[in-house]
């Protein structure tokens, strides 16, 4: 039998190699945080699952630390298809879907169990919000990424009741959170997270509103005396994918992605909430930790009831649906 010339064999192997490369689908993901952050690790866990389950037919390329887009640019970048997928603070979608700010409503979630149930994939609240985000932006929500829960920081006498916030200038990070501060008698000041340390150090604000995890990561215990664990609202990010990109995938690949999303969503939420508890223990010798009593917490709940009504009134039918769905869980 006549053997193929060497160049023919090289050509055949080259064609096979090119075919194999073309068969793989690369998912380009933008993230404003580093890979070492919990959200970066969350995406890497997702990457490991989908690449393994697809036998290499799906590949994920992560661009961390805002190499491609900043957080505020992610909704438009993913929705337009400029990038395949990414993570963004849920509040970044409030411009298109104001109802996403339900997560910031004070004491709307009765406890951690209620929050987990409401934020879970397939819940009645999630279904309304995820569909609204898709319809308004073209971005498909794959999973929610827990970031932590809200707390208050201050100097001097600790904050225990709404009366302690009366007339105080409070750093906030969202519109609805500003309404909460107003309801509590304070004066809201919108400020980015990166400016907190210096603002607290210089006394630009009297009180800090922030995520529990940032007290340790930003060393805020160095410039504040007290940390009140109000846990009155949640901080959530979302992992989104361009809907046209998702629909172009095979049904098998779609299933792999959705199954992996459900798995890493639960893993991250478990990790974040356990991490909050650990963080509090770690900083107890650096800052005075205030655990609200049931009676004190009841005062906060009563003082902020009007925020929910304001939220529904200003944001329309979708907000009303979301509130009803969350209350019904």
Short mmCIF file of C-alpha atoms in Angstrom, two decimals:
data_model
loop_
_atom_site.label_atom_id
_atom_site.label_comp_id
_atom_site.label_asym_id
_atom_site.label_seq_id
_atom_site.Cartn_x
_atom_site.Cartn_y
_atom_site.Cartn_z
CA UNK A 1 0.00 0.00 0.00
CA UNK A 2 1.32 3.40 -0.96
CA UNK A 3 1.91 5.69 1.95
CA UNK A 4 0.72 9.31 1.90
CA UNK A 5 3.52 11.83 1.47
CA UNK A 6 4.63 13.58 4.64
CA UNK A 7 3.11 16.92 3.60
CA UNK A 8 -0.28 15.28 3.04
CA UNK A 9 -0.28 13.85 6.58
CA UNK A 10 0.71 17.25 7.99
CA UNK A 11 -2.17 18.83 6.10
CA UNK A 12 -4.66 16.26 7.41
CA UNK A 13 -3.54 16.71 11.04
CA UNK A 14 -3.69 20.49 10.63
CA UNK A 15 -7.28 20.24 9.38
CA UNK A 16 -8.23 18.03 12.35
CA UNK A 17 -6.60 20.49 14.77
CA UNK A 18 -8.36 23.49 13.21
CA UNK A 19 -11.69 21.61 13.34
CA UNK A 20 -11.18 20.85 17.02
CA UNK A 21 -10.39 24.49 17.82
CA UNK A 22 -13.43 25.70 15.90
CA UNK A 23 -15.65 23.25 17.78
CA UNK A 24 -14.91 24.94 21.12
CA UNK A 25 -17.09 27.89 22.15
CA UNK A 26 -15.28 30.55 24.14
CA UNK A 27 -17.25 32.59 26.67
CA UNK A 28 -15.59 35.95 27.36
CA UNK A 29 -16.41 37.22 30.87
CA UNK A 30 -15.79 40.68 32.34
CA UNK A 31 -15.28 41.17 36.08
CA UNK A 32 -14.27 44.39 37.85
CA UNK A 33 -12.85 42.50 40.84
CA UNK A 34 -9.68 40.38 40.94
CA UNK A 35 -9.74 36.61 40.50
CA UNK A 36 -8.85 36.21 44.17
CA UNK A 37 -12.09 37.91 45.27
CA UNK A 38 -15.04 35.67 46.14
CA UNK A 39 -16.80 36.66 42.90
CA UNK A 40 -13.69 35.84 40.88
CA UNK A 41 -13.40 32.47 42.59
CA UNK A 42 -17.09 31.93 41.89
CA UNK A 43 -16.53 32.41 38.15
CA UNK A 44 -13.51 30.10 38.22
CA UNK A 45 -15.62 27.40 39.88
CA UNK A 46 -18.22 27.88 37.13
CA UNK A 47 -15.45 27.67 34.50
CA UNK A 48 -14.15 24.38 35.91
CA UNK A 49 -17.61 22.81 35.84
CA UNK A 50 -18.68 23.84 32.33
CA UNK A 51 -15.33 22.97 30.75
CA UNK A 52 -15.31 19.56 32.40
CA UNK A 53 -18.97 18.75 31.72
CA UNK A 54 -18.75 19.86 28.09
CA UNK A 55 -15.57 17.88 27.46
CA UNK A 56 -13.79 21.08 26.48
CA UNK A 57 -16.45 22.17 24.01
CA UNK A 58 -17.13 25.19 26.24
CA UNK A 59 -14.26 27.39 27.32
CA UNK A 60 -14.39 30.39 29.65
CA UNK A 61 -11.98 33.31 29.45
CA UNK A 62 -12.15 35.59 32.50
CA UNK A 63 -11.02 39.22 32.29
CA UNK A 64 -10.77 40.34 35.95
CA UNK A 65 -9.96 43.69 37.57
CA UNK A 66 -12.00 45.74 35.07
CA UNK A 67 -9.68 44.94 32.17
CA UNK A 68 -12.60 45.24 29.76
CA UNK A 69 -15.40 47.14 31.52
CA UNK A 70 -16.14 48.86 34.79
CA UNK A 71 -19.08 47.70 36.89
CA UNK A 72 -21.44 50.43 35.64
CA UNK A 73 -20.68 49.51 32.01
CA UNK A 74 -21.44 45.80 32.36
CA UNK A 75 -25.24 45.84 31.79
CA UNK A 76 -24.89 47.60 28.43
CA UNK A 77 -21.77 45.67 27.39
CA UNK A 78 -23.39 42.28 28.03
CA UNK A 79 -26.81 43.29 26.73
CA UNK A 80 -25.34 44.58 23.45
CA UNK A 81 -23.10 41.57 22.97
CA UNK A 82 -19.87 43.57 23.25
CA UNK A 83 -18.85 40.88 25.73
CA UNK A 84 -20.48 37.48 26.25
CA UNK A 85 -20.98 37.57 30.02
CA UNK A 86 -20.02 39.35 33.21
CA UNK A 87 -20.82 40.34 36.78
CA UNK A 88 -22.39 43.58 37.96
CA UNK A 89 -23.85 44.99 41.15
CA UNK A 90 -27.60 44.28 40.93
CA UNK A 91 -28.32 47.96 41.49
CA UNK A 92 -26.61 48.76 38.17
CA UNK A 93 -29.75 47.48 36.47
CA UNK A 94 -32.02 49.87 38.39
CA UNK A 95 -31.90 52.41 35.54
CA UNK A 96 -33.70 49.92 33.28
CA UNK A 97 -35.46 47.85 35.94
CA UNK A 98 -36.03 49.95 39.10
CA UNK A 99 -37.64 46.94 40.80
CA UNK A 100 -34.22 45.29 41.30
CA UNK A 101 -33.77 47.64 44.25
CA UNK A 102 -36.17 45.44 46.20
CA UNK A 103 -33.01 43.86 47.58
CA UNK A 104 -32.24 47.18 49.31
CA UNK A 105 -35.60 47.55 51.03
CA UNK A 106 -34.98 47.75 54.79
CA UNK A 107 -36.01 44.68 56.75
CA UNK A 108 -38.04 43.41 53.81
CA UNK A 109 -36.45 40.01 54.30
CA UNK A 110 -37.38 38.71 57.72
CA UNK A 111 -34.18 36.76 58.26
CA UNK A 112 -31.43 34.93 56.39
CA UNK A 113 -33.73 32.00 55.57
CA UNK A 114 -36.28 34.33 53.96
CA UNK A 115 -33.57 36.10 51.97
CA UNK A 116 -32.19 32.79 50.73
CA UNK A 117 -35.65 31.66 49.67
CA UNK A 118 -36.47 34.93 47.89
CA UNK A 119 -33.11 35.16 46.11
CA UNK A 120 -33.07 31.50 45.04
CA UNK A 121 -33.24 30.68 41.36
CA UNK A 122 -36.82 29.91 40.34
CA UNK A 123 -38.43 31.81 43.22
CA UNK A 124 -41.46 33.93 42.35
CA UNK A 125 -39.49 37.11 43.13
CA UNK A 126 -36.49 36.07 41.07
CA UNK A 127 -38.67 35.07 38.13
CA UNK A 128 -40.18 38.55 37.89
CA UNK A 129 -36.85 40.35 38.23
CA UNK A 130 -34.79 38.08 35.99
CA UNK A 131 -37.39 38.28 33.22
CA UNK A 132 -37.59 42.07 33.52
CA UNK A 133 -33.79 42.39 33.27
CA UNK A 134 -33.78 40.19 30.18
CA UNK A 135 -36.58 42.10 28.46
CA UNK A 136 -35.15 45.53 29.23
CA UNK A 137 -31.44 44.91 28.68
CA UNK A 138 -30.96 41.76 26.59
CA UNK A 139 -28.90 40.23 29.41
CA UNK A 140 -29.91 36.81 30.73
CA UNK A 141 -29.43 36.36 34.47
CA UNK A 142 -27.56 33.11 35.07
CA UNK A 143 -27.25 33.40 38.84
CA UNK A 144 -27.18 35.87 41.70
CA UNK A 145 -23.88 36.37 43.50
CA UNK A 146 -24.21 37.05 47.21
CA UNK A 147 -21.87 39.78 48.44
CA UNK A 148 -23.05 40.24 52.02
CA UNK A 149 -25.48 42.22 54.15
CA UNK A 150 -25.67 45.83 55.22
CA UNK A 151 -24.35 47.18 58.54
CA UNK A 152 -23.68 50.61 60.10
CA UNK A 153 -20.43 52.07 61.41
CA UNK A 154 -19.87 55.09 63.63
CA UNK A 155 -17.72 56.76 66.28
CA UNK A 156 -18.69 57.66 69.83
CA UNK A 157 -21.86 56.19 71.29
CA UNK A 158 -22.99 53.09 69.37
CA UNK A 159 -26.04 53.03 67.14
CA UNK A 160 -28.81 50.93 68.63
CA UNK A 161 -32.08 52.65 67.71
CA UNK A 162 -33.26 55.04 64.98
CA UNK A 163 -32.96 57.91 67.47
CA UNK A 164 -29.18 57.41 67.35
CA UNK A 165 -29.19 58.32 63.65
CA UNK A 166 -31.21 61.51 64.01
CA UNK A 167 -29.51 64.36 62.16
CA UNK A 168 -26.44 62.21 61.38
CA UNK A 169 -24.78 62.40 57.96
CA UNK A 170 -24.75 58.83 56.62
CA UNK A 171 -22.75 57.37 53.76
CA UNK A 172 -25.01 55.36 51.39
CA UNK A 173 -24.47 53.46 48.15
CA UNK A 174 -27.91 53.51 46.51
CA UNK A 175 -31.14 55.47 46.05
CA UNK A 176 -33.40 53.24 48.15
CA UNK A 177 -30.74 53.07 50.86
CA UNK A 178 -30.91 56.86 50.95
CA UNK A 179 -34.67 56.62 51.55
CA UNK A 180 -33.94 54.28 54.46
CA UNK A 181 -31.56 56.78 56.02
CA UNK A 182 -34.17 59.53 55.65
CA UNK A 183 -36.81 57.35 57.30
CA UNK A 184 -34.40 56.77 60.19
CA UNK A 185 -33.89 60.50 60.62
CA UNK A 186 -30.44 60.74 59.03
CA UNK A 187 -29.04 62.67 56.08
CA UNK A 188 -27.92 60.40 53.19
CA UNK A 189 -24.67 61.01 51.32
CA UNK A 190 -24.02 58.86 48.25
CA UNK A 191 -20.41 57.72 48.18
CA UNK A 192 -18.42 55.00 46.42
CA UNK A 193 -16.96 52.18 48.48
CA UNK A 194 -13.37 53.12 47.69
CA UNK A 195 -13.78 56.54 49.36
CA UNK A 196 -15.05 55.20 52.68
CA UNK A 197 -11.81 54.93 54.64
CA UNK A 198 -10.71 58.49 54.01
CA UNK A 199 -14.24 59.88 54.50
CA UNK A 200 -14.57 58.19 57.88
CA UNK A 201 -11.05 59.16 58.88
CA UNK A 202 -11.63 62.83 58.05
CA UNK A 203 -15.17 62.94 59.46
CA UNK A 204 -16.78 63.78 56.13
CA UNK A 205 -19.74 61.69 57.30
CA UNK A 206 -20.84 60.67 60.77
CA UNK A 207 -22.06 57.17 59.98
CA UNK A 208 -21.06 54.55 57.44
CA UNK A 209 -23.46 52.20 55.69
CA UNK A 210 -21.58 49.31 54.07
CA UNK A 211 -21.32 45.57 53.56
CA UNK A 212 -20.23 43.56 56.56
CA UNK A 213 -17.32 41.97 54.71
CA UNK A 214 -15.76 45.34 53.82
CA UNK A 215 -15.09 46.19 57.47
CA UNK A 216 -12.23 43.73 57.40
CA UNK A 217 -11.15 44.01 53.75
CA UNK A 218 -10.99 47.84 53.84
CA UNK A 219 -9.77 47.96 57.48
CA UNK A 220 -12.61 50.27 58.43
CA UNK A 221 -12.19 49.25 62.07
CA UNK A 222 -9.15 51.58 62.07
CA UNK A 223 -11.32 54.67 61.56
CA UNK A 224 -14.62 53.72 63.23
CA UNK A 225 -15.44 52.65 66.80
CA UNK A 226 -18.70 50.70 66.46
CA UNK A 227 -20.26 48.24 64.02
CA UNK A 228 -24.02 47.74 64.30
CA UNK A 229 -25.17 44.47 62.75
CA UNK A 230 -28.50 45.71 61.42
CA UNK A 231 -28.43 43.30 58.45
CA UNK A 232 -31.36 45.37 57.18
CA UNK A 233 -30.72 44.77 53.48
CA UNK A 234 -28.65 42.56 51.21
CA UNK A 235 -25.92 43.33 48.70
CA UNK A 236 -26.19 41.22 45.56
CA UNK A 237 -24.32 40.99 42.28
CA UNK A 238 -25.60 39.12 39.23
CA UNK A 239 -23.83 36.94 36.69
CA UNK A 240 -25.35 37.71 33.29
CA UNK A 241 -24.91 36.47 29.73
CA UNK A 242 -25.92 38.01 26.44
CA UNK A 243 -29.25 36.37 25.59
CA UNK A 244 -28.52 35.96 21.87
CA UNK A 245 -25.22 34.28 22.72
CA UNK A 246 -26.99 31.91 25.14
CA UNK A 247 -29.73 31.04 22.65
CA UNK A 248 -27.14 30.24 19.98
CA UNK A 249 -25.68 27.50 22.16
CA UNK A 250 -26.81 23.91 21.82
CA UNK A 251 -29.48 22.71 24.25
CA UNK A 252 -26.90 20.45 25.85
CA UNK A 253 -24.53 23.35 26.46
CA UNK A 254 -27.36 25.50 27.81
CA UNK A 255 -28.22 22.79 30.33
CA UNK A 256 -24.59 22.52 31.43
CA UNK A 257 -24.41 26.29 31.96
CA UNK A 258 -27.67 26.52 33.91
CA UNK A 259 -26.83 23.51 36.09
CA UNK A 260 -23.39 24.94 36.86
CA UNK A 261 -24.94 28.34 37.63
CA UNK A 262 -27.32 26.81 40.18
CA UNK A 263 -24.47 24.97 41.86
CA UNK A 264 -22.02 27.89 42.17
CA UNK A 265 -24.81 30.26 43.29
CA UNK A 266 -25.53 28.13 46.36
CA UNK A 267 -21.85 27.57 47.08
CA UNK A 268 -21.11 31.30 47.07
CA UNK A 269 -24.10 32.23 49.26
CA UNK A 270 -23.11 29.59 51.84
CA UNK A 271 -19.53 30.84 51.77
CA UNK A 272 -20.42 34.54 52.06
CA UNK A 273 -22.81 34.18 54.99
CA UNK A 274 -20.46 31.86 56.85
CA UNK A 275 -17.68 34.33 56.09
CA UNK A 276 -19.67 37.19 57.61
CA UNK A 277 -19.94 35.34 60.90
CA UNK A 278 -16.22 34.55 60.86
CA UNK A 279 -15.35 38.14 59.99
CA UNK A 280 -17.35 39.49 62.94
CA UNK A 281 -15.43 37.20 65.30
CA UNK A 282 -12.13 38.28 63.77
CA UNK A 283 -12.73 42.00 64.30
CA UNK A 284 -14.42 41.86 67.72
CA UNK A 285 -11.14 42.89 69.37
CA UNK A 286 -10.74 45.81 66.93
CA UNK A 287 -14.22 47.34 66.90
CA UNK A 288 -17.25 47.32 69.21
CA UNK A 289 -19.81 44.94 67.67
CA UNK A 290 -23.48 45.75 68.35
CA UNK A 291 -26.05 42.95 68.08
CA UNK A 292 -29.55 44.44 68.06
CA UNK A 293 -32.04 43.04 70.55
CA UNK A 294 -35.48 42.05 69.28
CA UNK A 295 -36.96 45.20 70.83
CA UNK A 296 -34.32 47.43 69.21
CA UNK A 297 -34.74 45.78 65.85
CA UNK A 298 -38.51 46.29 66.07
CA UNK A 299 -37.91 50.04 66.33
CA UNK A 300 -35.87 50.00 63.11
CA UNK A 301 -38.53 47.97 61.31
CA UNK A 302 -41.30 50.31 62.43
CA UNK A 303 -39.35 53.45 61.48
CA UNK A 304 -38.66 52.25 57.92
CA UNK A 305 -42.04 50.78 56.94
CA UNK A 306 -42.77 53.74 54.68
CA UNK A 307 -39.82 52.90 52.40
CA UNK A 308 -41.63 49.90 50.92
CA UNK A 309 -44.70 51.99 50.10
CA UNK A 310 -42.51 54.66 48.50
CA UNK A 311 -40.70 52.01 46.48
CA UNK A 312 -43.94 50.62 45.02
CA UNK A 313 -45.43 54.06 44.39
CA UNK A 314 -42.39 55.37 42.49
CA UNK A 315 -41.52 52.21 40.54
CA UNK A 316 -44.86 50.91 39.27
CA UNK A 317 -46.37 47.53 38.56
CA UNK A 318 -43.19 45.46 38.34
CA UNK A 319 -42.09 46.74 41.76
CA UNK A 320 -45.54 45.90 43.11
CA UNK A 321 -45.29 42.36 41.71
CA UNK A 322 -41.83 41.88 43.19
CA UNK A 323 -42.86 43.09 46.63
CA UNK A 324 -45.93 40.86 46.60
CA UNK A 325 -43.83 37.89 45.49
CA UNK A 326 -41.22 38.48 48.20
CA UNK A 327 -43.84 38.87 50.92
CA UNK A 328 -45.55 35.70 49.84
CA UNK A 329 -42.53 33.51 50.41
#
